[in-house]
Tab-separated table of C-alpha atoms and ligand atoms in Angstrom:
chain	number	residue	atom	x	y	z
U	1	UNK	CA	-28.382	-58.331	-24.642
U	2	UNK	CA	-31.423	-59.966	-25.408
U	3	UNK	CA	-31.872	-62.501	-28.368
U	4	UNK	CA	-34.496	-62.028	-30.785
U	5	UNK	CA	-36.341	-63.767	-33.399
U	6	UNK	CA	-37.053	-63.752	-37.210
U	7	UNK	CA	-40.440	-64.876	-38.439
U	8	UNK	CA	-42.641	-63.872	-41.315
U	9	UNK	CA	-44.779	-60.851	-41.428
U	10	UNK	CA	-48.303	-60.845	-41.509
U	11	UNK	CA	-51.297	-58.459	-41.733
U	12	UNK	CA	-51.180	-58.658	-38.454
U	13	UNK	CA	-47.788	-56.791	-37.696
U	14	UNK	CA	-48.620	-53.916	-39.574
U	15	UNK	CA	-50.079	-52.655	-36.607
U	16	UNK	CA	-46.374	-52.698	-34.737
U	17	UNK	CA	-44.774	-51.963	-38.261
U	18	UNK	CA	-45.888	-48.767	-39.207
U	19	UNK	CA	-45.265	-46.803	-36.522
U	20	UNK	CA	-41.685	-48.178	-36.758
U	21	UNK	CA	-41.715	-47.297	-40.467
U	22	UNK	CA	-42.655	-43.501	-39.778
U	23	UNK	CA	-40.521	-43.426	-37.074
U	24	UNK	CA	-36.887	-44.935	-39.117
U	25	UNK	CA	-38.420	-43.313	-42.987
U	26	UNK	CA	-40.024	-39.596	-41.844
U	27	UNK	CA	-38.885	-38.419	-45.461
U	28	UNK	CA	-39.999	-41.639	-47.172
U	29	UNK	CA	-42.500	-43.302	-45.236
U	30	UNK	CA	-44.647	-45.788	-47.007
U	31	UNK	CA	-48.120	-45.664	-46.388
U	32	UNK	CA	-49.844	-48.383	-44.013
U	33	UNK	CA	-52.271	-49.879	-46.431
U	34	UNK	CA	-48.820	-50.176	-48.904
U	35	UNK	CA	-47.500	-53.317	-46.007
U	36	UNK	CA	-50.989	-54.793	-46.119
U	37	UNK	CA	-51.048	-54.899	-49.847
U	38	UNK	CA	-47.474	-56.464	-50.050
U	39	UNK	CA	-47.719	-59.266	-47.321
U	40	UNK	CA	-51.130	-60.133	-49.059
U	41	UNK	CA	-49.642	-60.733	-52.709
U	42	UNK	CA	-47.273	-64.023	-51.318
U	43	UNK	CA	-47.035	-65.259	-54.249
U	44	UNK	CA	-44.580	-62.557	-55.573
U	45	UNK	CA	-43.417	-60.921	-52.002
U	46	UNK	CA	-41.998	-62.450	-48.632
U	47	UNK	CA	-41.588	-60.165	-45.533
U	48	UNK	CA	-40.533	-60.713	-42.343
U	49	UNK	CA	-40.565	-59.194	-38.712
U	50	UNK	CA	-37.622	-59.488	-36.176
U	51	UNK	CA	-38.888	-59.938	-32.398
U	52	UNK	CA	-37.216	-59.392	-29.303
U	53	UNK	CA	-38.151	-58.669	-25.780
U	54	UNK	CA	-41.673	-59.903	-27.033
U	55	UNK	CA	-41.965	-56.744	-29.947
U	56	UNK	CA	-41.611	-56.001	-33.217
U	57	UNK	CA	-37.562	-54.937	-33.654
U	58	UNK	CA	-37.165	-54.848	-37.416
U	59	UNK	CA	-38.475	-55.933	-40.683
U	60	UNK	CA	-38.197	-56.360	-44.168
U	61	UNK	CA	-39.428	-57.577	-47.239
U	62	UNK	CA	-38.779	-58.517	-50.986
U	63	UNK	CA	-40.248	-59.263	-53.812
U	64	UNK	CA	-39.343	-61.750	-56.955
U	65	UNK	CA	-40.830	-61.636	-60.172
U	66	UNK	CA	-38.059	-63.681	-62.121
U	67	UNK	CA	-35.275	-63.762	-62.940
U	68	UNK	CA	-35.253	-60.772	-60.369
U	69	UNK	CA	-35.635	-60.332	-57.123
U	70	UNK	CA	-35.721	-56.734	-55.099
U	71	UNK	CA	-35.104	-55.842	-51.634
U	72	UNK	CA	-38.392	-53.715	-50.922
U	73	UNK	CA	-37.097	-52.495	-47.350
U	74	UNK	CA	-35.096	-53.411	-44.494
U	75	UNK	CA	-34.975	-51.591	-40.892
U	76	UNK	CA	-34.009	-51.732	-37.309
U	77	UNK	CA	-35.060	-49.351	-34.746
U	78	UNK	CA	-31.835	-47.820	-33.376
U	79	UNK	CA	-32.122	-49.196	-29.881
U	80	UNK	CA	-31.515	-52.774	-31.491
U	81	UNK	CA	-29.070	-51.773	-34.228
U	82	UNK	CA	-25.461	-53.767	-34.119
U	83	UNK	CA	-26.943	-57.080	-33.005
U	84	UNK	CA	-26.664	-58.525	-35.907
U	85	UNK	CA	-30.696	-58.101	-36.761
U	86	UNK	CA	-30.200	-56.309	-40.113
U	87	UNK	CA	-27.771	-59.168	-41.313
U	88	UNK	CA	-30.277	-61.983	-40.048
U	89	UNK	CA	-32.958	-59.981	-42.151
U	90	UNK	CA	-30.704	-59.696	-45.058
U	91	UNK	CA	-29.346	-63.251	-45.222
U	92	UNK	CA	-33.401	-64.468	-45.304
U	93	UNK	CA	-33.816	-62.415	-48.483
U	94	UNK	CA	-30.562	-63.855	-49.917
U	95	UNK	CA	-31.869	-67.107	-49.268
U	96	UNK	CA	-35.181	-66.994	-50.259
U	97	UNK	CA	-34.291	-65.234	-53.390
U	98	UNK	CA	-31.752	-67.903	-54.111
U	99	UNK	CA	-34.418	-70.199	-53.310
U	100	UNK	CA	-36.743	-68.706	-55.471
U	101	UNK	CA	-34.691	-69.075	-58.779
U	102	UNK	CA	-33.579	-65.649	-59.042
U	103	UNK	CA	-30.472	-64.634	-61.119
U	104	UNK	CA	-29.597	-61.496	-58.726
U	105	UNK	CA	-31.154	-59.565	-56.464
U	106	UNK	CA	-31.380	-55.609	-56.284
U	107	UNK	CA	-32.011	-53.108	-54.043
U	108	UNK	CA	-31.871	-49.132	-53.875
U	109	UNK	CA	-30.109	-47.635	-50.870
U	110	UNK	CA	-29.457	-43.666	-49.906
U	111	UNK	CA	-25.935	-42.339	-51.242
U	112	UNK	CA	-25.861	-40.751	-47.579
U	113	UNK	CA	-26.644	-43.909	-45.774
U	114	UNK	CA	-22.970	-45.631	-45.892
U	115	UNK	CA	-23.588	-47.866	-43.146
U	116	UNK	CA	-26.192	-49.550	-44.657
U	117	UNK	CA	-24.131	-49.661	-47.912
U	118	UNK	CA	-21.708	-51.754	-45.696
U	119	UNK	CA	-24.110	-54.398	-44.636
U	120	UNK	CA	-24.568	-54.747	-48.733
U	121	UNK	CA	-21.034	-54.596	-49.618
U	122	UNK	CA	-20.235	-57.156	-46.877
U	123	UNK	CA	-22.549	-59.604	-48.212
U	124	UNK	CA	-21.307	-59.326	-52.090
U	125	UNK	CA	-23.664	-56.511	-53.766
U	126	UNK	CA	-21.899	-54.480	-55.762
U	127	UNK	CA	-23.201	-50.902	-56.973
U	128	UNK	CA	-24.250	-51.026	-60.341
U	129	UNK	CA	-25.845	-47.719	-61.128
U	130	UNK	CA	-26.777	-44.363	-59.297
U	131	UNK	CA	-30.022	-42.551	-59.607
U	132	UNK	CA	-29.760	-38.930	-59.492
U	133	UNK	CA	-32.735	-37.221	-56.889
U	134	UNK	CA	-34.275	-40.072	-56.207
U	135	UNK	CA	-35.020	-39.520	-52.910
U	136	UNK	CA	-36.892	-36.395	-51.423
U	137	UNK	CA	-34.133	-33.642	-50.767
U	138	UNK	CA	-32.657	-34.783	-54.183
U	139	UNK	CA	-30.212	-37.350	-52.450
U	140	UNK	CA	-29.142	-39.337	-54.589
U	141	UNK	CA	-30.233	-44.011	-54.568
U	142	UNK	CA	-27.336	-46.391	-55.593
U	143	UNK	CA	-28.256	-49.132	-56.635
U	144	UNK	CA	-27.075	-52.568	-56.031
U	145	UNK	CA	-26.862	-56.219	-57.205
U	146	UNK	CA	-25.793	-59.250	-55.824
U	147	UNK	CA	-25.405	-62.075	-58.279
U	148	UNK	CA	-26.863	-65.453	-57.791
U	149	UNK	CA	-26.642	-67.426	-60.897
R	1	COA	C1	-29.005	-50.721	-41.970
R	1	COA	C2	-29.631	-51.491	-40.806
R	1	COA	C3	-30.814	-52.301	-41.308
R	1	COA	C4	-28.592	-52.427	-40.182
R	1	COA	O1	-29.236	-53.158	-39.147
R	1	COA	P1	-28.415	-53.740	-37.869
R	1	COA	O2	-29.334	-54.635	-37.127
R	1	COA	O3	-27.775	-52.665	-37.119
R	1	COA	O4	-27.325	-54.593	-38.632
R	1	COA	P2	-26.234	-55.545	-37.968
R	1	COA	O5	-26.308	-55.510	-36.485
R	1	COA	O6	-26.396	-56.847	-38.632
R	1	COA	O7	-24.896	-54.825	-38.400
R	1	COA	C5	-24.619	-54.568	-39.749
R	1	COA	C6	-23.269	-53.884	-39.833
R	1	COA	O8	-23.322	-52.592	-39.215
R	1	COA	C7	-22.233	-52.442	-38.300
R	1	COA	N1	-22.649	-51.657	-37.152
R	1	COA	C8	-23.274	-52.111	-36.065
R	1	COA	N2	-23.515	-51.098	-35.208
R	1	COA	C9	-23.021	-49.989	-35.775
R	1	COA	C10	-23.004	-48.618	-35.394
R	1	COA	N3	-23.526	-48.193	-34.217
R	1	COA	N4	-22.475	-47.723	-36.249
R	1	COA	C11	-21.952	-48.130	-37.429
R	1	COA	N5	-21.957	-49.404	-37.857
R	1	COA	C12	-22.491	-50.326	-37.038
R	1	COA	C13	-21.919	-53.823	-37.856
R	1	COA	O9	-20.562	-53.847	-37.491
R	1	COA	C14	-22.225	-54.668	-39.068
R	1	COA	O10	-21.114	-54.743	-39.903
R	1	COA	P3	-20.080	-55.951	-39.714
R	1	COA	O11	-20.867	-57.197	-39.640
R	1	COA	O12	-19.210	-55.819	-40.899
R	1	COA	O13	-19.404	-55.656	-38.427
R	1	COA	C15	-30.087	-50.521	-39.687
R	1	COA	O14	-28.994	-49.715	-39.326
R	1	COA	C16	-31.253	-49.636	-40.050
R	1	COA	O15	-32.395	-50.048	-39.986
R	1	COA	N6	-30.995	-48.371	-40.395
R	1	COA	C17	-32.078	-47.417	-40.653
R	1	COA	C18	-32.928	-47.811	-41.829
R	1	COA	C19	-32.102	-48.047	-43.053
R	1	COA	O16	-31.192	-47.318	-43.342
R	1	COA	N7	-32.462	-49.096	-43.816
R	1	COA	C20	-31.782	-49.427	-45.063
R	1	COA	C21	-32.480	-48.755	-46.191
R	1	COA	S1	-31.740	-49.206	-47.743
């Protein structure tokens, strides 16, 4: 199993990224020029890309406008799943959030997407609300906190 790497996202990776994004999000994609615009505005956002075997592997990014911070996305292509690469990624945002000040930080995650959910629950977010047909299809977001102050 090979090891990999966290490091922070630049315009750069957007190259590698989006094709990943299209590829884990068909439903929900977000456009390309949407990464550039978020790794640009640093003073509100942090991303970062997970590397192994010398590629792009995962990625994610949040944003904090205080007192809250927001998980913006998260992903890891299936071939590198269960390494322990989305809980490297999520720790970072815990931390920098933390970091940052922030009183809790939120994210949205599909009602049919339960192992994500589980990576969340593990970690202390608890669901705080549910958004009815959020998603294309009409599935359902819960959303979810994790308290830091
Ligand atoms: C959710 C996601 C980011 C997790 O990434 P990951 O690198 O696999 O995460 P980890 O390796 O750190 O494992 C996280 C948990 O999933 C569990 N897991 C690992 N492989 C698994 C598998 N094949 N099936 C089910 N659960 C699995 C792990 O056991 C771990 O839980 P634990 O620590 O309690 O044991 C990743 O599955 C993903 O990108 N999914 C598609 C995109 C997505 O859904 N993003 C979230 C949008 S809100």
């Amino acid at each position: 199993m090979s090891a990999f790497e966290l490091r922070e996202m630049t315009a750069d990776d957007v190259e590698q990224v989006y094709p990943l994004e299209t590829r884990l999000f068909p439903e929900d994609a977000w456009p390309r020029d949407m990464f550039e615009a978020e790794v640009a505005q640093t003073d509100t956002r942090r991303y970062w890309v997970a590397e192994a075997d010398g590629r792009v592997v995962g990625y994610a990014g949040m944003m904090c406008v205080l007192p809250i911070a927001d998980v913006q996305t998260i992903a890891v292509v299936p071939e590198f799943e269960g390494r322990g690469i989305g809980t490297a990624l999520l720790e970072a945002m815990i931390g920098e959030s933390r970091a940052r000040g922030a009183d809790n930080l939120l994210l949205e995650v599909r009602e049919d997407n339960p192992r994500a959910q589980q990576l969340y629950t593990r970690h202390g977010f608890e669901q705080i609300h549910v958004r009815r047909n959020y998603y294309p299809g009409g599935v359902s977001a819960l959303i979810m906190e994790l308290r830091l102050a």
